[in-house]
mmCIF file of C-alpha atoms in Angstrom:
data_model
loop_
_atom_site.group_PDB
_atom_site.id
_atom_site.type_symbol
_atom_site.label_atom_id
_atom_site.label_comp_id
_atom_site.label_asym_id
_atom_site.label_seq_id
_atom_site.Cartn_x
_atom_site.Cartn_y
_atom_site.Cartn_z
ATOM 1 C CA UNK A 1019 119.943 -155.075 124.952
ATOM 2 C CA UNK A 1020 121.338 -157.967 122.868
ATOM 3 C CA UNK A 1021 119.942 -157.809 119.383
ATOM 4 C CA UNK A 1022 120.595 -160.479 116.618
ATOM 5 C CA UNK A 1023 120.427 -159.836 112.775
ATOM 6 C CA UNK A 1024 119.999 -162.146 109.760
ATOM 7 C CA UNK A 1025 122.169 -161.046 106.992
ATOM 8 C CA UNK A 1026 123.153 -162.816 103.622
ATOM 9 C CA UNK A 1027 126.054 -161.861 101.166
ATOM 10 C CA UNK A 1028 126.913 -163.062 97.844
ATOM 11 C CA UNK A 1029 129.027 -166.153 97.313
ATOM 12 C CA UNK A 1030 132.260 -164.369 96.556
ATOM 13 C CA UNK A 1031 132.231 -161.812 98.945
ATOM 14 C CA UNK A 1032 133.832 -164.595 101.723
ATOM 15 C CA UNK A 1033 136.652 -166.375 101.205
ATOM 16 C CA UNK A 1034 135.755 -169.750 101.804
ATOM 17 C CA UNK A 1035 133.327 -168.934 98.912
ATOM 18 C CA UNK A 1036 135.837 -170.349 96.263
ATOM 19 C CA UNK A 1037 134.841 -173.938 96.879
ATOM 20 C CA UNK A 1038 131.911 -173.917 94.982
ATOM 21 C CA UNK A 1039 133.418 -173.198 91.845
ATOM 22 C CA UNK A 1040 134.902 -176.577 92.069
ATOM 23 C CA UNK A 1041 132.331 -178.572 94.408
ATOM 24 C CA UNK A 1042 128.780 -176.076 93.409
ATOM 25 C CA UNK A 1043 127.049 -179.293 95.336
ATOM 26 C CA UNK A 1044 128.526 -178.264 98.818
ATOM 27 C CA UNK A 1045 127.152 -176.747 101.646
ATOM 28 C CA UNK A 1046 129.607 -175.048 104.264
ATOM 29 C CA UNK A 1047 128.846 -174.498 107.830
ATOM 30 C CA UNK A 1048 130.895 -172.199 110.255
ATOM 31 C CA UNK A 1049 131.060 -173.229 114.016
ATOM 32 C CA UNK A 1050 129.756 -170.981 116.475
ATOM 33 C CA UNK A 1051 132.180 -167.963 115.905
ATOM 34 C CA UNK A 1052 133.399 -165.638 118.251
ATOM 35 C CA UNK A 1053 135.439 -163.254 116.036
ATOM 36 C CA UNK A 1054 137.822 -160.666 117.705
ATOM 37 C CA UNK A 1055 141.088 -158.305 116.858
ATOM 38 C CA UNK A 1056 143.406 -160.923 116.612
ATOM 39 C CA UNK A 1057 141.289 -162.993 114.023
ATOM 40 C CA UNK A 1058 140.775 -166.194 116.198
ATOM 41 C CA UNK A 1059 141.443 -169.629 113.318
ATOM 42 C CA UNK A 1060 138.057 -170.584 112.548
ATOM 43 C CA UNK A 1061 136.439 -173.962 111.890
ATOM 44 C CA UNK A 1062 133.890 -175.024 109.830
ATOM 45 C CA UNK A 1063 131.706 -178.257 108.470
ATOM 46 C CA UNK A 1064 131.520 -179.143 104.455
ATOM 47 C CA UNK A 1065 129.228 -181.616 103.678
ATOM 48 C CA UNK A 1066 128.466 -182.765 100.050
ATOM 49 C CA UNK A 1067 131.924 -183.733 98.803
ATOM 50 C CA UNK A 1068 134.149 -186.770 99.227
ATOM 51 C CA UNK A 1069 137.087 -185.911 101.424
ATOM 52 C CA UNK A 1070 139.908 -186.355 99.302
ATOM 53 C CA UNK A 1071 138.450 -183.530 96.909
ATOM 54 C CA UNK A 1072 137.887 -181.009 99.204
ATOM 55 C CA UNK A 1073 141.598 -178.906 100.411
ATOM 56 C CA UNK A 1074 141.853 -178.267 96.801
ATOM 57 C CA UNK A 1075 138.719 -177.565 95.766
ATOM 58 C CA UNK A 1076 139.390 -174.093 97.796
ATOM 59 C CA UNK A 1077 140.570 -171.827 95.481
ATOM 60 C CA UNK A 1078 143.352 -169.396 96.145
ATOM 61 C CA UNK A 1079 141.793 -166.255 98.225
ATOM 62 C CA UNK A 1080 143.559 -162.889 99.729
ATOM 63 C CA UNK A 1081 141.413 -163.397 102.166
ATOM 64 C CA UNK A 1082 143.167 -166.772 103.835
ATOM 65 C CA UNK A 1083 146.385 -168.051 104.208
ATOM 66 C CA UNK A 1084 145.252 -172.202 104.480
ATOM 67 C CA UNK A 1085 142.345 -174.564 104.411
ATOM 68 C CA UNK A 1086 143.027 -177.932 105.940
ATOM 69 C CA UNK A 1087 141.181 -181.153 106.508
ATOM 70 C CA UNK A 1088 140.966 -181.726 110.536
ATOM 71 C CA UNK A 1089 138.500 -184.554 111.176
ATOM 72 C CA UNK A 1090 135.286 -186.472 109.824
ATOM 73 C CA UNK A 1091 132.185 -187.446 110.914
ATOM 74 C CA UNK A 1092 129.147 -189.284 109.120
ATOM 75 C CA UNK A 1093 130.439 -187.630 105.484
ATOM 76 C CA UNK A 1094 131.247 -184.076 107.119
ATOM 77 C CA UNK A 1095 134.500 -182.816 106.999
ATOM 78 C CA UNK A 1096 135.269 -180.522 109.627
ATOM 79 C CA UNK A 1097 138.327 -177.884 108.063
ATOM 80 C CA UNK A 1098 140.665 -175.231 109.775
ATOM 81 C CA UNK A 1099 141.316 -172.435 107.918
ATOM 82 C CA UNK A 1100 143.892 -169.541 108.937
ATOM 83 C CA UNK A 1101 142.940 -166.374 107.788
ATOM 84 C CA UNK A 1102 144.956 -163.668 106.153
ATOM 85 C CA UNK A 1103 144.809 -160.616 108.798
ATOM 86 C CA UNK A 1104 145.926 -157.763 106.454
ATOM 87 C CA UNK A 1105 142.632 -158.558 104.493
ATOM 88 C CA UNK A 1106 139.853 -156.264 105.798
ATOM 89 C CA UNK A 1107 136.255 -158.324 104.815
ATOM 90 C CA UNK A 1108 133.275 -159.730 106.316
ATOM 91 C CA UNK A 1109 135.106 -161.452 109.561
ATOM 92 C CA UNK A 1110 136.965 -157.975 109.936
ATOM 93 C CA UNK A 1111 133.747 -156.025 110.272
ATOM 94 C CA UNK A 1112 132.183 -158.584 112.845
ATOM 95 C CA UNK A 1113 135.682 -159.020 115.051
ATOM 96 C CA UNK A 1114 136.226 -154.756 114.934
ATOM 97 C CA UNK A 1115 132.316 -154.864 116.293
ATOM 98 C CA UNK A 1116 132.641 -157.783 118.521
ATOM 99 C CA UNK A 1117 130.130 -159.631 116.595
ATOM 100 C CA UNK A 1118 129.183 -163.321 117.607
ATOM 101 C CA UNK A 1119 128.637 -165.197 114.634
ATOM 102 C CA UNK A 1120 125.481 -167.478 115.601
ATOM 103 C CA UNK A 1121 125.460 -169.271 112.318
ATOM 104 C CA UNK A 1122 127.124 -168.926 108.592
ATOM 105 C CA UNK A 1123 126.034 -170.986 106.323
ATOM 106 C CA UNK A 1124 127.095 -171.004 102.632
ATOM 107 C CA UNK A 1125 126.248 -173.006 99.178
ATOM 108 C CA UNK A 1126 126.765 -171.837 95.677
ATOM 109 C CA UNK A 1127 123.760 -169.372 95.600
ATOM 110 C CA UNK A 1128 125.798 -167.385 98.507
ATOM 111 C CA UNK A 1129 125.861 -167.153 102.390
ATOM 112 C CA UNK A 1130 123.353 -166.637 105.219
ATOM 113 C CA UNK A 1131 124.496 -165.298 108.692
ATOM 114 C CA UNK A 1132 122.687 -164.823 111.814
ATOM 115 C CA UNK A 1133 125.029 -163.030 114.323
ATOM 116 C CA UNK A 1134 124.377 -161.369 117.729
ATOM 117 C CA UNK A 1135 126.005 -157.929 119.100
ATOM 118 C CA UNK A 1136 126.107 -157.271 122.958
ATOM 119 C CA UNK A 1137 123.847 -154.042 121.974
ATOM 120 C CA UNK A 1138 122.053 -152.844 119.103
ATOM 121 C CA UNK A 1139 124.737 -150.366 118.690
ATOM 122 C CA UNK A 1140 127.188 -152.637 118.012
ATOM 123 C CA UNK A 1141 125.248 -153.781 115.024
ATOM 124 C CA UNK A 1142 124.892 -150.587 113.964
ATOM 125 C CA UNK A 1143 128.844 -150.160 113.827
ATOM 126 C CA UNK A 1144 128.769 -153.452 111.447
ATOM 127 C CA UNK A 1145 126.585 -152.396 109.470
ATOM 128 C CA UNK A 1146 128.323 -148.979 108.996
ATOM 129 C CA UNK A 1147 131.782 -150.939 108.836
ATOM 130 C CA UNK A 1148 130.332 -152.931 105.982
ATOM 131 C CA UNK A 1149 129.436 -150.020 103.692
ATOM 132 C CA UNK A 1150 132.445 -147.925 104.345
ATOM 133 C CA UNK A 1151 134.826 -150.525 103.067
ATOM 134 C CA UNK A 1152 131.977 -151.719 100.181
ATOM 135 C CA UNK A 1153 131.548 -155.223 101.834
ATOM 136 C CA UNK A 1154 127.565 -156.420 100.390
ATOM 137 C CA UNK A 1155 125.097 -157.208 103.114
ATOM 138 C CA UNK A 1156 121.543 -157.924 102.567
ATOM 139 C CA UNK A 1157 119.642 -157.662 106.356
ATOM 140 C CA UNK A 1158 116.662 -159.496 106.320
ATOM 141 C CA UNK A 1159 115.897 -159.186 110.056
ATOM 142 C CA UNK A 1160 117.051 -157.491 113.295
ATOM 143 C CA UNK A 1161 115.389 -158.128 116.703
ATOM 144 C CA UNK A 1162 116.096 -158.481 120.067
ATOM 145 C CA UNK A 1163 116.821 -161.133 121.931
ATOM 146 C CA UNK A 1164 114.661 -161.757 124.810
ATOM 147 C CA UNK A 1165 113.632 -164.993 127.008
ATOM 148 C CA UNK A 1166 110.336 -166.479 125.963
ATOM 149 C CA UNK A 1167 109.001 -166.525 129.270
ATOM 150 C CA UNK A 1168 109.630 -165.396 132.835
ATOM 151 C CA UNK A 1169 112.084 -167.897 134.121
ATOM 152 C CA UNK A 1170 114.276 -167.578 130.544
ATOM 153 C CA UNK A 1171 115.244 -169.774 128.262
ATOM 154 C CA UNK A 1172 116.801 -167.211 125.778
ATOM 155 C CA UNK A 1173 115.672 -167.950 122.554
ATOM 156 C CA UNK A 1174 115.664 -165.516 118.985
ATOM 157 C CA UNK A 1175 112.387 -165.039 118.187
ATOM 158 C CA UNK A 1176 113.381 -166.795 114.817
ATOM 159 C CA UNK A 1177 114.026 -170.124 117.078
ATOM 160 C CA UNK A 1178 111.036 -169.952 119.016
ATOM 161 C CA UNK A 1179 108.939 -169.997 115.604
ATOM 162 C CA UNK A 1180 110.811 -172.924 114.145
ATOM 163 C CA UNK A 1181 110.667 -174.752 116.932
ATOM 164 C CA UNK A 1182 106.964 -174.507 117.577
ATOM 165 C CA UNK A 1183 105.897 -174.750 114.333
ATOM 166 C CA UNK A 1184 108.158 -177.922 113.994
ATOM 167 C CA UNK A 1185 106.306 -179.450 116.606
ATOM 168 C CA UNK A 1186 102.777 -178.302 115.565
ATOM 169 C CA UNK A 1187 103.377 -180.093 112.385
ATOM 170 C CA UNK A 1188 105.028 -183.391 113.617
ATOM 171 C CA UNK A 1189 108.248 -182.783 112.785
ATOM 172 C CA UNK A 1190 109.693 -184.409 116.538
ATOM 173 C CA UNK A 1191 106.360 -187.245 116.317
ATOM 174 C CA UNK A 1192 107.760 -190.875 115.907
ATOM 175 C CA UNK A 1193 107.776 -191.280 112.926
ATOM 176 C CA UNK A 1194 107.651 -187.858 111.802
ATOM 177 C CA UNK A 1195 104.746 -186.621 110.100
ATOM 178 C CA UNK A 1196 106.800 -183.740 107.845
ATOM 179 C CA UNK A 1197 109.913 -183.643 106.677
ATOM 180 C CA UNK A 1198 112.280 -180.472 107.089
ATOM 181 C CA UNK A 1199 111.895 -179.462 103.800
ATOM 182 C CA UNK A 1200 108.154 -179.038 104.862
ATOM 183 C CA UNK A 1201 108.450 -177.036 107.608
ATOM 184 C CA UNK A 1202 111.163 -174.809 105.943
ATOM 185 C CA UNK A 1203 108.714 -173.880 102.747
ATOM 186 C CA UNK A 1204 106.392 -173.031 105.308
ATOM 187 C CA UNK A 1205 108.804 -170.868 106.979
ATOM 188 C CA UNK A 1206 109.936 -169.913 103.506
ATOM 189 C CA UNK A 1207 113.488 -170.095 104.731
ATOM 190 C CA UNK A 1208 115.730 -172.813 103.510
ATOM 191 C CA UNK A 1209 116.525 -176.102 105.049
ATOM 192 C CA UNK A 1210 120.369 -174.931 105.750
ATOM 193 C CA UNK A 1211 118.580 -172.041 107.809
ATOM 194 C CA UNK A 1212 115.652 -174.360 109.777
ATOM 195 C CA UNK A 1213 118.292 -176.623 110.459
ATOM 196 C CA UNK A 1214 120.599 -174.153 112.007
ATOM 197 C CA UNK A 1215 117.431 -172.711 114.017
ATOM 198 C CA UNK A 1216 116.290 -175.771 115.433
ATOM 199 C CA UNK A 1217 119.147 -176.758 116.581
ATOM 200 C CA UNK A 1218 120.859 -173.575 118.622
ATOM 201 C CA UNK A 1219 117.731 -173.817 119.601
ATOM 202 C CA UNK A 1220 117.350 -177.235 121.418
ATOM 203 C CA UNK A 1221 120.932 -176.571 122.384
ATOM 204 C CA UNK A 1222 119.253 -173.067 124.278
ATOM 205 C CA UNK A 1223 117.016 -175.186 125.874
ATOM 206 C CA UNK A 1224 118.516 -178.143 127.048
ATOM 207 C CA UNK A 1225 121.573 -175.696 128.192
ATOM 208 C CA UNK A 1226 118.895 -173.471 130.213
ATOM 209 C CA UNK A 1227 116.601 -176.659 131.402
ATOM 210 C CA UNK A 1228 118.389 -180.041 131.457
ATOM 211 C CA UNK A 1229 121.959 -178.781 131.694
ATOM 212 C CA UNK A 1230 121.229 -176.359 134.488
ATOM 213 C CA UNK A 1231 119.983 -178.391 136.912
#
């Protein structure tokens, strides 16, 4: 059975983890990452910076080869970088383990992923990956995924919460009646993290409802 795990790991330990020594306002998002052997060019979203600061505010790393400025949208940057495939880290566990990152998000007090393995063994082999070449993970959840009700729509558990209690508090009312920051102290999760939730998990359902018809 598919299983998904929240992990986080410090600031350092990922290479794209040297921009906030020179941009500590910044938040970094990875795309939806699907991570195998031959160490697939990633792309990811800053947001906090202006764009001319931002290619060198990445800081040299073994662990990539280049960072480059590809497009903007509404003061995100979306970047490219090419990663260094003789460095064995954190995207090196997940691609050996055929990991699917769900979401990485990073700021200066470190990262937060939520990733999904075809089986729970597969996390298992991460996990075991991770502390056999020291990599630091924190897990701070593991559970399967299953559909929320008979004719599936496929969300985490994690989703399902944030987007019920979202809409039990008036977070989609016109105008809203809580802010995200609200509904992420109540989730005591950050508002990187309810973000994220909320929306793989409108993209679930509109892909399973909407999309499908």
């Amino acid at each position: 059975m598919a299983t998904v795990m929240d992990f986080t790991s410090p600031v350092d330990e990922f290479p794209l983890g040297t921009v906030f020594e020179n941009l500590p306002g910044v938040t970094v998002e990875l795309e939806r990452l699907i991570p195998d052997e031959t160490m697939i060019i990633p792309y990811f979203w800053v947001r906090g910076a202006q764009a001319e600061d931002i290619e060198a505010a990445f800081e040299a790393h073994p662990g990539f080869v280049s960072v480059r400025l590809i497009d903007d949208v509404d003061e995100e940057y979306l970047m490219r970088a090419e990663w260094n495939d003789e460095y064995y880290g954190l995207l090196s566990a997940l691609a050996h383990a055929n990991i699917v990152v769900l979401s990485g998000i990073g700021t200066k007090e470190g990262w937060q992923f939520e990733v999904r393995g075809e089986t729970r063994e597969r996390i298992g082999e991460f996990r075991s990956d991770c502390q056999d070449h020291d990599i630091p993970i924190e897990i701070t959840a593991v559970h399967s995924l299953l559909p929320v009700q008979e004719d599936g729509y496929e969300l985490t558990d994690t989703q399902r919460e944030a987007l019920v209690l979202a809409y039990e508090m008036g977070y989609y009312d016109s105008p809203r009646a809580v802010s995200l920051a609200e509904v992420a102290a109540e989730l005591d999760i950050s508002q990187q993290s309810l973000s994220s939730r909320l929306k793989r998990g409108n993209r679930r359902l509109i892909e399973r409802t909407l999309a499908s018809e």
